[in-house]
Structure formats: C-alpha cells, structure tokens
Amino acid sequence: GAVVSQHPSRVICKSGTSVKIECRSLDFQATTMFWYRQFPKKSLMLMATSNEGSKATYEQGVEKDKFLINHASLTLSTLTVTSAHPEDSSFYICSARTPGQTHNEQFFGPGTRLTVL
Amino acid sequence: AQSVTQLDSQVPVFEEAPVELRCNYSSSVSVYLFWYVQYPNQGLQLLLKYLSGSTLVESINGFEAEFNKSQTSFHLRKPSVHISDTAEYFCAVSEVGGFQKLVFGTGTRLLVSP
C-alpha cells in the first residue's frame, strides 16, 4: 500500500512555456501532499505543502506565482511551473501522508525530471 | 527548528564489507527519525524509522540504525553490503507532535564495488 505516482517522469520544454506535473496517491486518500525540488547531488528542498481544498503553504523563497499548486481532490495534487526557464530545470518529487497517521512518515513519488531548453 | 548533518557525502566500500553511514541531528524537542534510500532517477523509499520504543530499528534488507539520544545520532549500518545497495541515502527528522515537515540531510552516496 501507500503508493504515490507522478506524471510525467520526464519532460523537456522550451523556455517560456508552462509545465504541469501530476502527483497521485493510488491506494489511499491524501489530505496533505508535499512538493520537493532536488538539485544534482543535493538534498531535497521542500517547496510547498499542498492541502486538499485549501491554498498551498509555500516555503520561504519559493515563488507561489511561479510554482502553482492545486490539490483539487484527495488523490491528486498538481504542480505547474509557469513560464519555465533553464534555471527551473531540476528533479521534482512529491510525497503524501496517509490519513490517520500519528507521525510524519511520507511516501514519495518516483520524481519528474524537468529540462528547460 | 531541526537540522540534520550527514558528514560523509560519499562512502566507497567493497562488496561484503560492513558500512556505517553517519547521521547527526539537532533539535530542541523530541523527534522522529527516518532513513530514506534513493536509487538513480527514482524517488525516495523509506528504509527504516524510529518513532519510539527500542532504539535499534531494522529494515527488511539487512540495514539497521540505532537512535542515540545523548549523542543525537541515528547512524545507519549494514554488516555486509551488496552491489545493489549502491544508492543515495538520506537521513531525515521530524518533530514529535503535530504534522511537522521532514528535514533532510544532504545525503550520503554509498558506492559498492566488487
């Protein structure tokens, strides 16, 4: 159980275009999902916490107008990178918490490799 | 606030040798502790976790970690590694109580060679 998927796994786009990444909890309902960004040989940087039915909470330094997050249902959160530029190229990973959990274990998706040309 | 330190960015070992990946944390409150493993171009998978109780926790593939409160450490060990253990390993902490975010260390790349 507790499987999280992401789509697409890889995306290449031109500078100035927008890219949408989907994160789905396949076998459970996730009221909270998280979006991370991982730079090469670096740790995961939490970008935002996505709550179903409410606005996402962004970490300091993350542009909310640049990285739009929508958590429209209990199994789907989307991250849209708007007007992408080469510096947005990165590995984006989502995670989710299972309901009723008393600690903070998160289940991670396989990640999306974004390359902006 | 919490912080996690993984001093070794890379640990090369030979197959069947023992290995220890170090993790130290800093926190003014009680924490949960986690080790995650990341294989190339994949997301993170939970390896093991410490929530409470026995300070020694084990994974199904032979890894173990011991929570040492006095030394604020949660080192990961395996007595005999395999080539397939080659991956990036991340230590993470989270505050006990409430849904606090995970704070990750910078990761340690374990390189197992024949």
Coordinates of C-alpha atoms in Angstrom, one line a residue:
Chain A
G1 CA 0.0 0.0 0.0
A2 CA 0.8 3.7 0.1
V3 CA 1.8 4.1 -3.5
V4 CA 2.4 7.5 -5.0
S5 CA 2.8 8.1 -8.7
Q6 CA 4.0 11.1 -10.7
H7 CA 3.4 12.0 -14.3
P8 CA 5.3 12.6 -16.5
S9 CA 8.5 11.0 -15.4
R10 CA 10.5 13.2 -17.8
V11 CA 9.6 16.4 -19.6
I12 CA 11.6 18.7 -21.9
C13 CA 10.2 22.0 -22.8
K14 CA 11.2 25.3 -24.3
S15 CA 11.9 28.4 -22.3
G16 CA 8.8 30.4 -21.6
T17 CA 6.3 27.5 -21.7
S18 CA 4.4 26.1 -18.7
V19 CA 4.7 22.6 -17.5
K20 CA 2.2 20.6 -15.3
I21 CA 3.3 17.8 -13.1
E22 CA 0.8 15.4 -11.5
C23 CA 1.1 13.6 -8.2
R24 CA -1.4 10.9 -7.4
S25 CA -1.9 8.7 -4.3
L26 CA -3.0 5.4 -5.9
D27 CA -4.4 3.4 -3.0
F28 CA -5.1 5.9 -0.3
Q29 CA -6.6 9.4 0.2
A30 CA -4.0 12.1 0.9
T31 CA -5.2 15.2 2.6
T32 CA -1.7 16.5 2.5
M33 CA 0.9 16.3 -0.2
F34 CA 4.3 17.8 -0.4
W35 CA 6.4 19.1 -3.3
Y36 CA 10.2 18.9 -3.2
R37 CA 12.9 20.1 -5.6
Q38 CA 16.2 18.2 -5.8
F39 CA 19.3 19.7 -7.3
P40 CA 22.1 17.5 -8.6
K41 CA 24.0 15.9 -5.6
K42 CA 21.9 17.9 -3.2
S43 CA 19.3 17.2 -0.6
L44 CA 15.6 17.6 -1.1
M45 CA 14.3 21.1 -0.7
L46 CA 10.7 21.4 0.4
M47 CA 8.9 23.8 -1.9
A48 CA 5.4 23.7 -0.5
T49 CA 2.8 21.8 1.4
S50 CA -0.4 21.1 -0.5
N51 CA -3.6 20.7 1.4
E52 CA -6.8 19.4 -0.2
G53 CA -9.4 22.1 -0.6
S54 CA -7.2 24.9 0.5
K55 CA -4.3 27.0 -0.6
A56 CA -0.9 25.6 -0.6
T57 CA 1.7 26.7 2.0
Y58 CA 4.9 27.8 0.4
E59 CA 8.3 27.7 1.9
Q60 CA 10.3 30.9 2.2
G61 CA 11.9 31.9 -1.0
V62 CA 9.6 29.8 -3.2
E63 CA 7.6 32.0 -5.7
K64 CA 4.0 30.9 -5.4
D65 CA 3.2 32.6 -8.7
K66 CA 5.9 30.7 -10.4
F67 CA 5.1 27.3 -8.9
L68 CA 1.3 26.9 -8.9
I69 CA 0.0 24.1 -6.8
N70 CA -3.5 22.7 -6.9
H71 CA -4.8 20.0 -4.7
A72 CA -8.3 19.5 -6.1
S73 CA -9.0 16.1 -4.8
L74 CA -7.9 13.7 -2.1
T75 CA -5.8 11.7 -4.6
L76 CA -4.4 14.4 -6.9
S77 CA -2.1 17.4 -6.5
T78 CA -0.6 19.3 -9.4
L79 CA 2.5 21.5 -9.7
T80 CA 2.6 23.9 -12.6
V81 CA 5.9 25.5 -13.4
T82 CA 4.8 28.7 -15.2
S83 CA 7.0 30.4 -17.8
A84 CA 9.7 27.9 -17.2
H85 CA 13.4 28.9 -17.7
P86 CA 16.5 26.9 -17.8
E87 CA 17.2 27.5 -14.1
D88 CA 14.0 25.7 -13.3
S89 CA 15.5 22.5 -14.7
S90 CA 15.5 20.1 -11.8
F91 CA 14.1 16.9 -10.3
Y92 CA 10.7 17.5 -8.8
I93 CA 9.4 14.9 -6.2
C94 CA 6.1 14.8 -4.5
S95 CA 5.1 12.9 -1.4
A96 CA 2.0 12.2 0.6
R97 CA 1.0 11.3 4.1
T98 CA -1.6 8.6 4.7
P99 CA -4.7 9.6 6.7
G100 CA -4.8 8.9 10.4
Q101 CA -1.1 8.9 10.8
T102 CA 0.4 10.0 14.1
H103 CA 3.9 10.6 12.8
N104 CA 5.3 12.2 9.8
E105 CA 6.3 9.4 7.5
Q106 CA 5.9 10.4 3.9
F107 CA 5.5 8.2 0.8
F108 CA 7.4 9.6 -2.2
G109 CA 6.6 9.5 -5.8
P110 CA 9.2 8.5 -8.4
G111 CA 10.0 12.0 -9.4
T112 CA 9.8 14.1 -12.6
R113 CA 12.9 15.3 -14.4
L114 CA 12.3 18.7 -15.9
T115 CA 14.6 20.0 -18.5
V116 CA 14.0 23.5 -19.8
L117 CA 15.9 24.4 -23.0
Chain B
A1 CA 13.9 24.1 14.3
Q2 CA 15.7 21.0 13.4
S3 CA 18.8 20.3 11.3
V4 CA 20.4 17.1 10.1
T5 CA 24.1 16.6 9.3
Q6 CA 25.4 13.8 7.1
L7 CA 29.1 14.4 7.2
D8 CA 30.1 11.9 4.5
S9 CA 29.0 12.9 1.0
Q10 CA 30.3 9.6 -0.4
V11 CA 31.3 6.3 1.1
P12 CA 33.1 3.8 -1.1
V13 CA 33.2 0.2 0.1
F14 CA 33.8 -3.2 -1.3
E15 CA 31.1 -5.8 -1.6
E16 CA 30.5 -7.9 1.5
A17 CA 32.3 -5.3 3.7
P18 CA 30.5 -3.6 6.6
V19 CA 29.4 0.0 6.3
E20 CA 28.2 2.8 8.5
L21 CA 26.6 6.0 7.3
R22 CA 26.6 8.7 9.8
C23 CA 23.7 11.0 10.8
N24 CA 23.6 13.6 13.5
Y25 CA 20.7 15.9 14.2
S26 CA 19.9 19.0 16.2
S27 CA 16.6 19.7 17.8
S28 CA 15.3 21.3 21.0
V29 CA 12.3 18.9 21.0
S30 CA 11.7 15.2 20.6
V31 CA 12.0 13.9 17.1
Y32 CA 11.1 11.1 14.8
L33 CA 14.0 9.8 12.7
F34 CA 14.0 8.3 9.3
W35 CA 16.4 6.9 6.7
Y36 CA 15.4 7.0 3.1
V37 CA 17.1 5.5 0.1
Q38 CA 17.1 6.8 -3.4
Y39 CA 18.2 4.8 -6.4
P40 CA 19.2 6.6 -9.6
N41 CA 16.4 8.7 -11.2
Q42 CA 13.9 7.5 -8.7
G43 CA 12.0 8.9 -5.8
L44 CA 12.8 8.2 -2.1
Q45 CA 11.9 4.9 -0.4
L46 CA 11.6 4.5 3.3
L47 CA 14.4 2.3 4.6
L48 CA 13.6 2.4 8.3
K49 CA 12.3 4.7 11.0
Y50 CA 12.5 5.4 14.7
L51 CA 9.3 6.6 16.4
S52 CA 9.6 5.3 19.9
G53 CA 10.5 2.2 22.0
S54 CA 13.5 0.2 21.1
T55 CA 16.4 2.4 20.0
L56 CA 17.6 -0.2 17.5
V57 CA 15.5 -0.4 14.3
E58 CA 16.0 -2.8 11.4
S59 CA 15.0 -2.9 7.8
I60 CA 14.0 -6.0 5.8
N61 CA 17.2 -5.9 3.7
G62 CA 19.7 -6.1 6.5
F63 CA 20.2 -2.4 7.4
E64 CA 19.8 -1.2 11.0
A65 CA 20.1 2.1 12.7
E66 CA 20.4 3.0 16.4
F67 CA 18.9 6.1 18.0
N68 CA 21.4 7.6 20.4
K69 CA 19.7 10.5 22.2
S70 CA 22.8 11.6 24.2
Q71 CA 24.8 11.8 21.0
T72 CA 21.9 13.0 18.9
S73 CA 22.8 10.4 16.3
F74 CA 21.0 7.9 14.1
H75 CA 23.7 6.1 12.2
L76 CA 22.9 3.5 9.6
R77 CA 24.8 0.3 9.5
K78 CA 24.9 -2.9 7.4
P79 CA 27.3 -5.8 8.3
S80 CA 27.7 -6.9 4.7
V81 CA 26.8 -4.8 1.7
H82 CA 25.8 -5.8 -1.8
I83 CA 26.4 -4.2 -5.2
S84 CA 22.7 -3.5 -5.3
D85 CA 23.0 -1.3 -2.1
T86 CA 24.7 1.4 -4.2
A87 CA 22.4 4.4 -3.9
E88 CA 21.9 7.8 -2.1
Y89 CA 20.9 7.6 1.5
F90 CA 19.1 10.4 3.3
C91 CA 18.6 10.9 7.0
A92 CA 15.6 12.9 8.0
V93 CA 13.9 14.1 11.2
S94 CA 10.6 15.5 12.1
E95 CA 9.2 17.0 15.3
V96 CA 7.1 14.8 17.5
G97 CA 3.6 16.1 17.8
G98 CA 1.6 17.7 15.1
F99 CA 2.3 17.3 11.4
Q100 CA 5.7 18.9 11.1
K101 CA 7.7 18.8 7.9
L102 CA 10.5 16.4 7.3
V103 CA 14.0 18.0 7.4
F104 CA 16.6 16.1 5.3
G105 CA 20.3 15.8 5.5
T106 CA 22.4 16.4 2.4
G107 CA 22.6 12.7 1.6
T108 CA 25.4 10.1 1.5
R109 CA 26.2 8.3 -1.7
L110 CA 27.1 4.6 -1.0
L111 CA 29.3 3.2 -3.7
V112 CA 29.7 -0.6 -3.5
S113 CA 32.3 -2.1 -5.8
P114 CA 33.2 -5.7 -6.5

